[in-house]
Amino acid sequence: MQPDVTVTWWGHATCTVEDSGIRVLTDPLFARRLAHLRRRRGALPPPRAAVADVVLLSHLHADHLHVPSLARVAPGTRVLLPRGAPRSVPGLRRLSHLRFTEVAPGDEVPVGDGSGGVVVRVVPALHDGRRLPVGPHRSPALGYVVEGRARTYFAGDTGLFDSMAAEVGDVDVALLPVGGWGPYLGHGHLDPARAAEALARIAPRGAVPVHYGTYWPIGMDAVRPHEFHGPGEEFVRQAARRAPDTAVHLLGHGESVRAEAAR
């Protein structure tokens, strides 16, 4: 039996995937406050959360590509980000200690050496990839599949799209967004029901709901609070109905789960 793979959820879309001796960090966001948003639940991630061999950035929105959080990542760390991102986000130029690699759907990037490692496969996402609110330059929103002992799909931000199952392929674990940071979700997002539909299409062995229950607009604590607190448990209920063969792991901030590899 292959060794286990560990997934840790730090809050919002920030996760660490440990596979084959490689630490993969997704969309690092280590801020107590971001513009009109504040962290309402969960302690800030500890310093070890910023330790990674590779960082995956799904798109250019500031709650996913957060320059001050990236500045905390160790010198020499490789960062995969959407093609065209440095042109759209001038603040990236200050992070000369990081090794940026611009990628697009279809790319495959090996991480590690001959004695171990993973391959990161870049897949599409259905989401506005611009740097808002005034982003004239477009970059693709991306998802990633980390292929090592297991195949772990990090969806970033995405809506459902017809070719999702074909693009993602066979995976063991899916890290799926099930909510957001405000009382309403716009186009290009998954709510619990749509995330359960994505789960049914992809059919992984396990899933971890992310992108909910962390940040919320200042002064709006009483506005549709169920959209902050409820998406994780609602996803569990929806997934039990739509994808009963998938084990859903509802994590608290800073909690980890070991996901047994299928191969």
Short mmCIF file of C-alpha atoms in Angstrom, two decimals:
data_model
loop_
_atom_site.label_atom_id
_atom_site.label_comp_id
_atom_site.label_asym_id
_atom_site.label_seq_id
_atom_site.Cartn_x
_atom_site.Cartn_y
_atom_site.Cartn_z
CA MET A 1 0.00 0.00 0.00
CA GLN A 2 1.29 3.45 -0.88
CA PRO A 3 2.03 5.89 2.00
CA ASP A 4 -0.58 8.45 2.86
CA VAL A 5 -0.78 12.02 1.62
CA THR A 6 -1.57 14.81 4.08
CA VAL A 7 -3.80 17.83 3.41
CA THR A 8 -3.93 20.74 5.88
CA TRP A 9 -6.49 23.55 5.56
CA TRP A 10 -5.30 26.91 6.90
CA GLY A 11 -8.47 28.79 5.94
CA HIS A 12 -10.01 30.29 2.78
CA ALA A 13 -8.23 28.67 -0.21
CA THR A 14 -4.91 28.19 1.60
CA CYS A 15 -3.89 24.54 1.98
CA THR A 16 -0.71 22.53 2.33
CA VAL A 17 -0.52 19.24 0.46
CA GLU A 18 2.35 16.98 1.52
CA ASP A 19 3.08 14.26 -1.01
CA SER A 20 6.25 12.34 -1.88
CA GLY A 21 8.37 14.55 0.36
CA ILE A 22 7.13 17.74 -1.31
CA ARG A 23 5.16 20.50 0.44
CA VAL A 24 2.70 22.24 -1.90
CA LEU A 25 1.10 25.49 -0.70
CA THR A 26 -2.04 26.81 -2.39
CA ASP A 27 -3.11 30.48 -2.64
CA PRO A 28 -1.37 31.65 0.57
CA LEU A 29 -3.35 34.26 2.52
CA PHE A 30 -1.92 34.99 5.95
CA ALA A 31 -3.58 38.37 6.62
CA ARG A 32 -5.88 39.29 9.48
CA ARG A 33 -7.47 41.90 7.25
CA LEU A 34 -7.62 42.36 3.47
CA ALA A 35 -9.25 45.61 2.28
CA HIS A 36 -12.89 45.38 3.44
CA LEU A 37 -12.52 41.78 4.63
CA ARG A 38 -11.41 40.57 8.04
CA ARG A 39 -10.65 37.11 9.28
CA ARG A 40 -13.58 36.15 11.47
CA ARG A 41 -12.71 32.54 12.29
CA GLY A 42 -9.54 30.62 12.92
CA ALA A 43 -6.16 31.84 14.12
CA LEU A 44 -3.73 33.16 11.57
CA PRO A 45 -1.66 30.32 10.09
CA PRO A 46 1.60 29.67 11.97
CA PRO A 47 5.00 30.34 10.38
CA ARG A 48 5.32 26.72 9.27
CA ALA A 49 2.37 27.26 6.91
CA ALA A 50 4.61 29.46 4.75
CA VAL A 51 7.16 26.65 4.33
CA ALA A 52 6.77 25.04 0.92
CA ASP A 53 8.68 23.57 -1.98
CA VAL A 54 6.22 25.03 -4.47
CA VAL A 55 3.37 27.55 -4.28
CA LEU A 56 0.34 27.29 -6.58
CA LEU A 57 -1.57 30.50 -7.38
CA SER A 58 -4.94 29.92 -9.00
CA HIS A 59 -5.79 33.44 -10.19
CA LEU A 60 -5.07 37.12 -9.66
CA HIS A 61 -7.78 38.19 -7.19
CA ALA A 62 -6.19 39.66 -4.07
CA ASP A 63 -7.60 36.98 -1.75
CA HIS A 64 -5.75 34.35 -3.81
CA LEU A 65 -2.66 36.22 -5.02
CA HIS A 66 -1.75 38.23 -1.91
CA VAL A 67 1.64 39.88 -2.31
CA PRO A 68 2.37 40.43 1.44
CA SER A 69 1.64 36.76 2.14
CA LEU A 70 3.90 35.65 -0.71
CA ALA A 71 6.64 37.82 0.79
CA ARG A 72 6.69 35.46 3.80
CA VAL A 73 7.60 32.45 1.67
CA ALA A 74 11.26 31.40 1.90
CA PRO A 75 13.79 32.59 -0.68
CA GLY A 76 14.20 30.31 -3.65
CA THR A 77 10.71 28.82 -3.45
CA ARG A 78 9.15 28.09 -6.81
CA VAL A 79 5.80 29.77 -7.52
CA LEU A 80 3.48 28.69 -10.34
CA LEU A 81 1.09 31.44 -11.42
CA PRO A 82 -1.17 32.24 -14.39
CA ARG A 83 0.53 33.38 -17.55
CA GLY A 84 0.64 37.18 -17.71
CA ALA A 85 0.37 37.67 -13.94
CA PRO A 86 3.54 39.78 -13.50
CA ARG A 87 2.21 42.31 -16.00
CA SER A 88 -1.11 42.56 -14.14
CA VAL A 89 0.30 42.59 -10.60
CA PRO A 90 3.29 44.97 -10.43
CA GLY A 91 3.84 44.12 -6.75
CA LEU A 92 5.22 40.75 -7.80
CA ARG A 93 8.36 42.53 -9.00
CA ARG A 94 9.29 43.21 -5.38
CA LEU A 95 9.43 39.48 -4.66
CA SER A 96 12.77 38.84 -6.31
CA HIS A 97 13.54 36.14 -3.73
CA LEU A 98 10.97 33.81 -5.34
CA ARG A 99 11.24 31.80 -8.57
CA PHE A 100 8.16 32.52 -10.67
CA THR A 101 6.99 30.21 -13.45
CA GLU A 102 4.07 31.37 -15.59
CA VAL A 103 1.79 28.51 -16.62
CA ALA A 104 -1.36 27.83 -18.62
CA PRO A 105 -3.77 24.88 -18.91
CA GLY A 106 -2.05 21.81 -20.29
CA ASP A 107 1.35 22.56 -18.75
CA GLU A 108 3.05 19.96 -16.56
CA VAL A 109 5.74 21.03 -14.10
CA PRO A 110 7.93 18.55 -12.19
CA VAL A 111 8.83 19.51 -8.61
CA GLY A 112 11.53 17.62 -6.73
CA ASP A 113 14.52 15.52 -7.68
CA GLY A 114 15.11 12.03 -8.98
CA SER A 115 14.64 10.41 -5.58
CA GLY A 116 11.13 11.79 -5.12
CA GLY A 117 8.79 14.54 -6.09
CA VAL A 118 5.54 15.36 -7.80
CA VAL A 119 4.31 16.62 -11.13
CA VAL A 120 1.94 19.58 -11.11
CA ARG A 121 -0.54 19.49 -13.97
CA VAL A 122 -2.31 22.75 -14.84
CA VAL A 123 -6.02 22.57 -15.67
CA PRO A 124 -8.65 25.20 -16.57
CA ALA A 125 -11.06 26.93 -14.21
CA LEU A 126 -14.22 28.90 -14.96
CA HIS A 127 -13.61 32.20 -13.19
CA ASP A 128 -12.73 35.83 -13.92
CA GLY A 129 -8.94 35.86 -13.94
CA ARG A 130 -8.38 39.64 -13.90
CA ARG A 131 -6.74 41.56 -11.08
CA LEU A 132 -9.74 43.46 -9.72
CA PRO A 133 -11.15 46.04 -9.40
CA VAL A 134 -9.32 47.64 -12.32
CA GLY A 135 -7.55 44.83 -14.10
CA PRO A 136 -7.36 45.55 -17.84
CA HIS A 137 -5.08 42.58 -18.50
CA ARG A 138 -6.54 39.11 -18.46
CA SER A 139 -4.84 36.00 -17.17
CA PRO A 140 -6.47 32.58 -17.08
CA ALA A 141 -7.92 31.31 -13.83
CA LEU A 142 -6.38 27.93 -13.14
CA GLY A 143 -6.77 24.73 -11.21
CA TYR A 144 -3.97 22.29 -10.47
CA VAL A 145 -3.59 18.53 -10.07
CA VAL A 146 -0.65 17.48 -7.89
CA GLU A 147 0.43 14.01 -9.03
CA GLY A 148 2.67 12.04 -6.69
CA ARG A 149 1.69 9.13 -4.49
CA ALA A 150 -1.83 10.49 -4.89
CA ARG A 151 -3.51 12.83 -7.37
CA THR A 152 -4.84 15.92 -5.56
CA TYR A 153 -7.01 18.45 -7.37
CA PHE A 154 -6.93 22.05 -6.16
CA ALA A 155 -9.76 23.84 -7.95
CA GLY A 156 -8.91 27.42 -6.94
CA ASP A 157 -12.05 29.42 -7.69
CA THR A 158 -14.27 27.95 -10.37
CA GLY A 159 -17.78 27.37 -11.54
CA LEU A 160 -19.01 24.19 -13.16
CA PHE A 161 -17.99 23.70 -16.78
CA ASP A 162 -18.84 20.97 -19.25
CA SER A 163 -15.33 19.56 -19.66
CA MET A 164 -14.46 19.62 -15.94
CA ALA A 165 -14.25 15.84 -15.49
CA ALA A 166 -12.21 15.36 -18.66
CA GLU A 167 -9.82 18.21 -17.86
CA VAL A 168 -9.25 17.18 -14.25
CA GLY A 169 -9.04 13.46 -14.96
CA ASP A 170 -8.87 10.73 -12.32
CA VAL A 171 -8.03 12.15 -8.90
CA ASP A 172 -7.88 10.77 -5.38
CA VAL A 173 -8.58 13.98 -3.44
CA ALA A 174 -10.43 17.16 -4.45
CA LEU A 175 -10.02 20.49 -2.64
CA LEU A 176 -13.22 22.25 -3.69
CA PRO A 177 -14.49 25.77 -2.96
CA VAL A 178 -17.97 25.65 -1.45
CA GLY A 179 -18.60 29.29 -0.53
CA GLY A 180 -17.01 32.71 -0.58
CA TRP A 181 -16.25 35.82 1.44
CA GLY A 182 -19.58 37.61 1.14
CA PRO A 183 -23.32 37.06 1.34
CA TYR A 184 -23.72 36.42 -2.40
CA LEU A 185 -21.78 34.30 -4.86
CA GLY A 186 -21.43 35.56 -8.41
CA HIS A 187 -20.75 33.76 -11.66
CA GLY A 188 -17.78 31.43 -11.65
CA HIS A 189 -18.17 30.11 -8.10
CA LEU A 190 -19.35 26.90 -6.47
CA ASP A 191 -21.90 26.86 -3.69
CA PRO A 192 -22.42 23.62 -1.72
CA ALA A 193 -24.90 22.18 -4.23
CA ARG A 194 -22.77 22.98 -7.27
CA ALA A 195 -19.67 21.73 -5.49
CA ALA A 196 -21.45 18.44 -4.82
CA GLU A 197 -22.29 18.27 -8.53
CA ALA A 198 -18.60 18.83 -9.32
CA LEU A 199 -17.80 16.01 -6.90
CA ALA A 200 -20.23 13.71 -8.70
CA ARG A 201 -18.58 14.50 -12.03
CA ILE A 202 -14.98 14.12 -10.84
CA ALA A 203 -15.64 11.15 -8.50
CA PRO A 204 -12.55 11.35 -6.25
CA ARG A 205 -12.07 9.03 -3.30
CA GLY A 206 -12.01 11.97 -0.87
CA ALA A 207 -12.79 15.68 -0.75
CA VAL A 208 -12.05 18.68 1.47
CA PRO A 209 -14.33 21.75 1.31
CA VAL A 210 -12.46 25.07 1.31
CA HIS A 211 -13.04 28.77 0.54
CA TYR A 212 -15.68 29.44 3.20
CA GLY A 213 -16.00 30.38 6.85
CA THR A 214 -12.81 32.47 7.10
CA TYR A 215 -13.19 36.04 5.77
CA TRP A 216 -16.25 38.27 5.79
CA PRO A 217 -16.88 41.96 5.00
CA ILE A 218 -16.45 44.33 7.90
CA GLY A 219 -19.78 45.46 9.33
CA MET A 220 -21.77 42.66 7.65
CA ASP A 221 -21.63 40.00 10.37
CA ALA A 222 -25.43 39.88 10.60
CA VAL A 223 -26.06 39.79 6.84
CA ARG A 224 -26.90 36.25 5.69
CA PRO A 225 -24.63 34.68 8.36
CA HIS A 226 -25.52 31.18 7.16
CA GLU A 227 -23.46 31.92 4.04
CA PHE A 228 -20.44 32.26 6.33
CA HIS A 229 -21.04 29.44 8.80
CA GLY A 230 -23.03 26.87 6.83
CA PRO A 231 -21.40 25.95 3.50
CA GLY A 232 -19.11 23.23 4.85
CA GLU A 233 -21.83 21.24 6.59
CA GLU A 234 -24.25 21.84 3.72
CA PHE A 235 -21.64 20.48 1.31
CA VAL A 236 -21.35 17.36 3.45
CA ARG A 237 -25.13 16.88 3.18
CA GLN A 238 -25.23 17.56 -0.55
CA ALA A 239 -22.25 15.31 -1.24
CA ALA A 240 -23.80 12.42 0.66
CA ARG A 241 -26.71 12.62 -1.77
CA ARG A 242 -24.89 13.37 -5.03
CA ALA A 243 -21.57 11.55 -4.50
CA PRO A 244 -22.09 8.93 -1.78
CA ASP A 245 -18.91 7.02 -2.63
CA THR A 246 -16.69 10.04 -1.86
CA ALA A 247 -15.49 10.54 1.73
CA VAL A 248 -15.83 14.22 2.66
CA HIS A 249 -13.44 15.53 5.31
CA LEU A 250 -14.77 18.64 7.06
CA LEU A 251 -11.70 20.30 8.55
CA GLY A 252 -11.32 23.12 11.02
CA HIS A 253 -8.70 25.79 10.46
CA GLY A 254 -5.25 24.27 10.88
CA GLU A 255 -6.56 20.70 10.86
CA SER A 256 -5.15 17.96 8.65
CA VAL A 257 -6.39 14.77 7.07
CA ARG A 258 -4.42 11.83 5.71
CA ALA A 259 -5.71 10.77 2.34
CA GLU A 260 -4.76 7.26 1.33
CA ALA A 261 -3.41 7.05 -2.20
CA ALA A 262 -5.22 4.75 -4.59
CA ARG A 263 -2.12 3.74 -6.51
#
